[in-house]
Short mmCIF file of C-alpha atoms in Angstrom, two decimals:
data_model
loop_
_atom_site.label_atom_id
_atom_site.label_comp_id
_atom_site.label_asym_id
_atom_site.label_seq_id
_atom_site.Cartn_x
_atom_site.Cartn_y
_atom_site.Cartn_z
CA MET A 150 -35.33 43.09 -118.31
CA ASN A 151 -33.58 46.40 -118.30
CA ASP A 152 -29.85 46.39 -118.79
CA GLN A 153 -29.47 48.84 -115.92
CA THR A 154 -29.38 47.13 -112.53
CA THR A 155 -29.53 48.47 -109.01
CA ASP A 156 -27.28 47.55 -106.11
CA THR A 157 -29.72 48.24 -103.32
CA ILE A 158 -33.18 49.41 -102.34
CA THR A 159 -33.98 52.18 -99.88
CA TYR A 160 -36.18 51.64 -96.85
CA ASP A 161 -38.87 53.92 -98.34
CA GLN A 162 -38.82 51.88 -101.54
CA LEU A 163 -38.99 48.70 -99.47
CA THR A 164 -42.07 49.99 -97.65
CA ASP A 165 -43.75 50.73 -100.99
CA LEU A 166 -42.85 47.22 -102.19
CA VAL A 167 -44.30 45.65 -99.04
CA ASP A 168 -47.54 47.60 -99.60
CA LEU A 169 -47.65 46.49 -103.25
CA ILE A 170 -47.25 42.82 -102.28
CA LYS A 171 -49.91 43.07 -99.58
CA ASN A 172 -52.41 44.77 -101.89
CA ILE A 173 -51.92 42.39 -104.82
CA HIS A 174 -51.08 39.06 -103.19
CA GLY A 175 -52.45 39.46 -99.66
CA PHE A 176 -49.12 38.54 -98.09
CA ASP A 177 -47.95 40.98 -95.44
CA PHE A 178 -44.20 41.44 -94.91
CA GLY A 179 -44.92 44.50 -92.76
CA ASP A 180 -43.77 42.90 -89.51
CA TYR A 181 -40.63 41.32 -90.89
CA SER A 182 -37.31 42.83 -89.88
CA ALA A 183 -36.77 45.68 -92.36
CA ALA A 184 -32.99 45.20 -92.37
CA SER A 185 -33.26 41.47 -93.09
CA LEU A 186 -35.94 41.94 -95.75
CA LYS A 187 -33.90 44.70 -97.38
CA ARG A 188 -30.85 42.41 -97.60
CA ARG A 189 -32.84 39.59 -99.16
CA VAL A 190 -34.66 41.77 -101.70
CA THR A 191 -31.40 43.45 -102.67
CA ARG A 192 -29.81 40.03 -103.18
CA ILE A 193 -32.67 38.94 -105.43
CA MET A 194 -32.35 42.10 -107.51
CA GLN A 195 -28.60 41.63 -107.88
CA LEU A 196 -28.72 37.93 -108.77
CA GLN A 197 -31.56 38.37 -111.24
CA ARG A 198 -30.23 41.70 -112.58
CA LEU A 199 -33.48 43.51 -111.87
CA THR A 200 -34.15 47.18 -111.41
CA LEU A 201 -36.77 48.15 -108.85
CA PHE A 202 -39.11 48.88 -111.77
CA ASP A 203 -38.54 45.36 -113.14
CA LEU A 204 -39.21 43.81 -109.74
CA ARG A 205 -42.42 45.77 -109.20
CA THR A 206 -43.63 44.86 -112.70
CA LEU A 207 -43.00 41.15 -112.14
CA LEU A 208 -44.67 41.16 -108.73
CA THR A 209 -47.66 42.99 -110.16
CA ASN A 210 -48.22 40.89 -113.27
CA ASP A 211 -46.74 37.43 -112.69
CA ASN A 212 -48.17 35.19 -109.97
CA ASP A 213 -45.61 32.47 -110.69
CA TYR A 214 -42.82 34.98 -110.13
CA PHE A 215 -44.32 35.97 -106.80
CA GLU A 216 -44.22 32.33 -105.68
CA SER A 217 -40.52 32.08 -106.56
CA PHE A 218 -39.88 35.48 -104.92
CA LEU A 219 -41.56 34.23 -101.75
CA ILE A 220 -39.30 31.19 -101.69
CA GLU A 221 -36.17 33.31 -102.05
CA VAL A 222 -37.23 35.76 -99.35
CA THR A 223 -38.48 33.30 -96.75
CA VAL A 224 -36.45 30.10 -97.13
CA ASN A 225 -34.09 29.50 -94.20
CA VAL A 226 -30.89 27.50 -94.30
CA THR A 227 -31.26 24.30 -92.31
CA GLU A 228 -29.52 20.98 -91.76
CA MET A 229 -29.90 17.87 -89.68
CA PHE A 230 -28.70 18.21 -86.08
CA ARG A 231 -27.58 21.77 -86.73
CA ASP A 232 -25.79 23.06 -83.60
CA PRO A 233 -25.26 19.63 -81.98
CA HIS A 234 -25.01 21.15 -78.49
CA PHE A 235 -28.65 22.25 -78.85
CA PHE A 236 -29.78 18.70 -79.60
CA LYS A 237 -27.66 17.33 -76.75
CA SER A 238 -29.50 19.71 -74.46
CA VAL A 239 -32.90 18.61 -75.78
CA ALA A 240 -31.88 14.98 -75.24
CA SER A 241 -30.71 15.59 -71.66
CA ASN A 242 -33.13 18.30 -70.46
CA VAL A 243 -36.38 17.84 -72.36
CA ILE A 244 -36.86 14.21 -73.37
CA PRO A 245 -36.37 12.66 -69.88
CA TYR A 246 -39.15 14.89 -68.54
CA LEU A 247 -41.55 13.60 -71.20
CA LYS A 248 -40.88 9.88 -70.78
CA SER A 249 -43.95 9.40 -68.57
CA TYR A 250 -46.28 11.05 -71.12
CA GLN A 251 -48.64 8.82 -73.09
CA ARG A 252 -48.90 11.28 -76.00
CA ILE A 253 -46.26 13.81 -77.04
CA LYS A 254 -46.87 16.43 -79.73
CA VAL A 255 -43.88 18.29 -81.18
CA TRP A 256 -44.18 21.40 -83.39
CA ASN A 257 -41.26 22.53 -85.54
CA ALA A 258 -42.32 26.04 -86.60
CA GLY A 259 -40.61 27.40 -89.70
CA CYS A 260 -39.47 23.90 -90.61
CA SER A 261 -38.17 24.76 -94.11
CA THR A 262 -37.11 21.55 -95.89
CA GLY A 263 -37.64 19.33 -92.85
CA GLU A 264 -34.17 18.36 -91.68
CA GLU A 265 -34.69 19.73 -88.17
CA LEU A 266 -38.02 17.98 -87.70
CA TYR A 267 -36.50 14.65 -88.73
CA SER A 268 -33.66 15.31 -86.27
CA PHE A 269 -36.21 15.63 -83.47
CA ALA A 270 -37.92 12.45 -84.67
CA ILE A 271 -34.58 10.62 -84.44
CA LEU A 272 -33.92 11.89 -80.91
CA PHE A 273 -37.30 10.68 -79.68
CA SER A 274 -36.93 7.41 -81.58
CA GLU A 275 -33.65 6.68 -79.83
CA GLU A 276 -35.39 7.01 -76.47
CA ASN A 277 -38.12 4.58 -77.62
CA LEU A 278 -40.69 7.39 -77.58
CA TYR A 279 -41.42 7.72 -81.29
CA GLU A 280 -44.64 5.65 -81.22
CA ARG A 281 -46.03 8.01 -78.58
CA CYS A 282 -45.12 11.11 -80.59
CA PHE A 283 -46.60 13.10 -83.43
CA PHE A 284 -44.47 15.70 -85.18
CA TYR A 285 -45.87 18.76 -86.94
CA GLY A 286 -43.69 20.76 -89.32
CA THR A 287 -45.05 24.09 -90.57
CA ASP A 288 -43.85 26.79 -92.92
CA ILE A 289 -45.40 29.46 -95.15
CA ASN A 290 -43.63 28.07 -98.19
CA MET A 291 -45.49 25.23 -99.93
CA ASP A 292 -42.51 24.26 -102.08
CA VAL A 293 -40.18 23.60 -99.14
CA LEU A 294 -42.98 21.71 -97.39
CA GLU A 295 -43.28 19.38 -100.37
CA TYR A 296 -39.52 18.86 -100.24
CA ALA A 297 -39.83 18.04 -96.53
CA ARG A 298 -42.69 15.59 -97.11
CA ASN A 299 -40.64 13.69 -99.65
CA GLY A 300 -37.71 13.48 -97.23
CA ILE A 301 -35.22 13.12 -100.10
CA TYR A 302 -31.86 14.83 -99.61
CA ASP A 303 -28.52 15.33 -101.30
CA PRO A 304 -26.04 12.61 -100.21
CA GLN A 305 -23.26 15.19 -100.27
CA LYS A 306 -24.98 16.98 -97.40
CA MET A 307 -25.35 13.82 -95.36
CA LYS A 308 -21.66 13.79 -94.50
CA GLN A 309 -22.04 17.08 -92.61
CA TYR A 310 -25.32 15.89 -91.13
CA ALA A 311 -23.61 12.70 -89.92
CA GLU A 312 -20.83 14.74 -88.28
CA ASN A 313 -23.46 16.83 -86.50
CA TYR A 314 -25.31 13.69 -85.43
CA ASN A 315 -22.18 12.07 -84.01
CA LYS A 316 -21.50 15.16 -81.88
CA THR A 317 -24.85 14.78 -80.13
CA SER A 318 -23.66 11.56 -78.41
CA THR A 319 -26.39 9.59 -80.10
CA LYS A 320 -26.69 5.82 -80.12
CA HIS A 321 -26.57 4.71 -83.75
CA THR A 322 -25.27 5.97 -87.09
CA LEU A 323 -27.29 8.44 -89.12
CA SER A 324 -27.38 5.99 -92.03
CA ASP A 325 -29.69 3.80 -89.91
CA TYR A 326 -32.44 6.33 -90.65
CA TYR A 327 -32.26 6.67 -94.41
CA THR A 328 -31.88 4.62 -97.58
CA ALA A 329 -29.23 5.62 -100.12
CA LYS A 330 -30.12 5.31 -103.80
CA TYR A 331 -27.76 6.55 -106.50
CA ASP A 332 -27.76 10.35 -106.27
CA ALA A 333 -30.17 10.78 -103.34
CA VAL A 334 -30.96 9.55 -99.86
CA LYS A 335 -34.50 9.02 -98.57
CA ILE A 336 -35.63 9.22 -94.95
CA ASN A 337 -37.03 5.86 -93.84
CA HIS A 338 -40.80 5.50 -93.69
CA SER A 339 -40.56 4.42 -90.06
CA LEU A 340 -39.40 7.96 -89.26
CA LYS A 341 -42.06 9.66 -91.42
CA LYS A 342 -45.21 7.82 -90.40
CA ASN A 343 -45.96 10.08 -87.40
CA VAL A 344 -45.08 13.31 -89.22
CA LEU A 345 -47.31 15.97 -90.80
CA PHE A 346 -46.11 18.97 -92.80
CA SER A 347 -48.57 21.81 -93.41
CA VAL A 348 -48.80 25.52 -94.18
CA HIS A 349 -48.90 27.88 -91.20
CA ASN A 350 -48.01 31.56 -91.21
CA LEU A 351 -46.56 32.67 -87.88
CA ALA A 352 -47.32 36.28 -88.78
CA SER A 353 -51.06 35.79 -89.19
CA ASP A 354 -52.27 32.30 -88.21
CA GLY A 355 -53.29 31.20 -84.74
CA VAL A 356 -53.19 28.24 -82.37
CA PHE A 357 -54.00 24.93 -84.08
CA ASN A 358 -53.09 22.33 -81.43
CA GLU A 359 -51.58 21.85 -77.98
CA PHE A 360 -47.94 20.79 -77.82
CA GLN A 361 -45.46 19.42 -75.33
CA VAL A 362 -42.51 20.74 -77.37
CA ILE A 363 -42.23 23.68 -79.76
CA SER A 364 -38.97 24.28 -81.64
CA CYS A 365 -38.47 27.47 -83.63
CA ARG A 366 -34.87 28.31 -84.47
CA ASN A 367 -33.42 31.00 -86.72
CA VAL A 368 -36.87 32.35 -87.58
CA LEU A 369 -37.68 35.08 -85.05
CA ILE A 370 -34.53 36.97 -86.03
CA TYR A 371 -36.26 37.84 -89.32
CA PHE A 372 -39.23 39.47 -87.52
CA ASN A 373 -39.51 42.91 -85.97
CA LEU A 374 -40.02 43.31 -82.21
CA GLU A 375 -43.81 43.52 -82.36
CA LEU A 376 -44.15 40.36 -84.44
CA GLN A 377 -41.67 38.54 -82.22
CA LYS A 378 -43.89 39.34 -79.24
CA ARG A 379 -46.98 38.07 -81.04
CA VAL A 380 -45.26 34.84 -82.06
CA ILE A 381 -44.02 34.18 -78.51
CA GLU A 382 -47.61 34.71 -77.34
CA LEU A 383 -48.75 32.21 -79.97
CA PHE A 384 -46.19 29.69 -78.74
CA TYR A 385 -47.18 30.23 -75.11
CA ASN A 386 -50.84 29.65 -75.93
CA SER A 387 -49.93 26.58 -78.02
CA LEU A 388 -47.91 24.91 -75.26
CA ALA A 389 -49.42 22.56 -72.73
CA ASN A 390 -48.64 23.43 -69.12
CA PHE A 391 -44.98 22.56 -68.46
CA GLY A 392 -44.34 22.20 -72.21
CA PHE A 393 -40.97 23.22 -73.63
CA LEU A 394 -40.10 26.09 -75.97
CA CYS A 395 -36.78 25.54 -77.78
CA LEU A 396 -35.34 28.62 -79.49
CA GLY A 397 -31.63 27.81 -79.88
CA SER A 398 -28.59 29.96 -79.23
CA LYS A 399 -29.43 32.86 -81.58
CA GLU A 400 -32.80 33.85 -80.11
CA THR A 401 -33.94 34.46 -76.57
CA LEU A 402 -36.97 35.50 -74.56
CA ARG A 403 -36.99 39.08 -73.30
CA SER A 404 -37.19 39.86 -69.61
CA THR A 405 -40.87 40.82 -69.92
CA GLU A 406 -41.66 37.32 -71.23
CA LEU A 407 -39.57 35.32 -68.77
CA GLY A 408 -42.15 35.51 -65.99
CA ARG A 409 -44.25 32.86 -67.71
CA PHE A 410 -41.37 30.50 -68.42
CA LYS A 411 -38.73 28.65 -66.45
CA THR A 412 -35.28 28.79 -68.02
CA ILE A 413 -34.04 25.22 -68.59
CA ASP A 414 -30.90 25.98 -70.61
CA LYS A 415 -29.80 29.59 -70.84
CA LYS A 416 -27.14 28.98 -73.52
CA ASN A 417 -29.45 27.13 -75.89
CA ASN A 418 -32.54 29.13 -74.87
CA ILE A 419 -34.74 26.23 -73.85
CA TYR A 420 -37.67 27.21 -71.66
CA GLN A 421 -40.54 25.48 -69.87
CA LYS A 422 -44.01 27.00 -69.66
CA ILE A 423 -45.16 27.51 -66.09
CA ALA A 424 -48.82 27.91 -65.17
#
């Protein structure tokens, strides 16, 4: 690579890069938040000491590099029971409503490495609903999906996860749900048997099932307004009547979208689809 590095990328250069990626790899970043995408691309260039010319050359000629670039740009930080107050609200406002259902389908959109989906599985398990549930975790990133399928995590992270779990007023200890072996912990099979991880692109893919619960946290903030609207429409069409949309504290429905949803928890942005 060139010795000369660049500290940033302009919005015009970013637009050209987005067009290059779409033309060569068929992946369209056009509806992602430009500010967020600019920050992430700039970070990649700085960490890898790449000029814009270097980056364009790699993206043009190296498919393996594009896969790693995609991971860096799209991967979201996640953890088990992240924002415990959100999970407390799901436990008190969503799960009791579903207890009479014979089948419950839960979609964790943008699931990354799977910790949030397994957190939902634990919540439903503790209410003796797991056997009636099926959990779908989707992401555009095949590498993080493989990580999620394996359900193997760093034991150092489990301490924070356990603290989060304890704050949700749950009924057991987090260690009840995994097996510790040397330098890793593995989610128990009993928690994985009703779980499916698969590729789904919120920017371009459509409805693939009908759900009673959809959780999508810290994902919409990376999309521009038009794509956010399309994704909310996708979620609405994917929810069964009176199903729940769980967005978390950082994302909310706009006033134009609220007419089709009942607000269940304004702070944690949990909504119920109304017919």
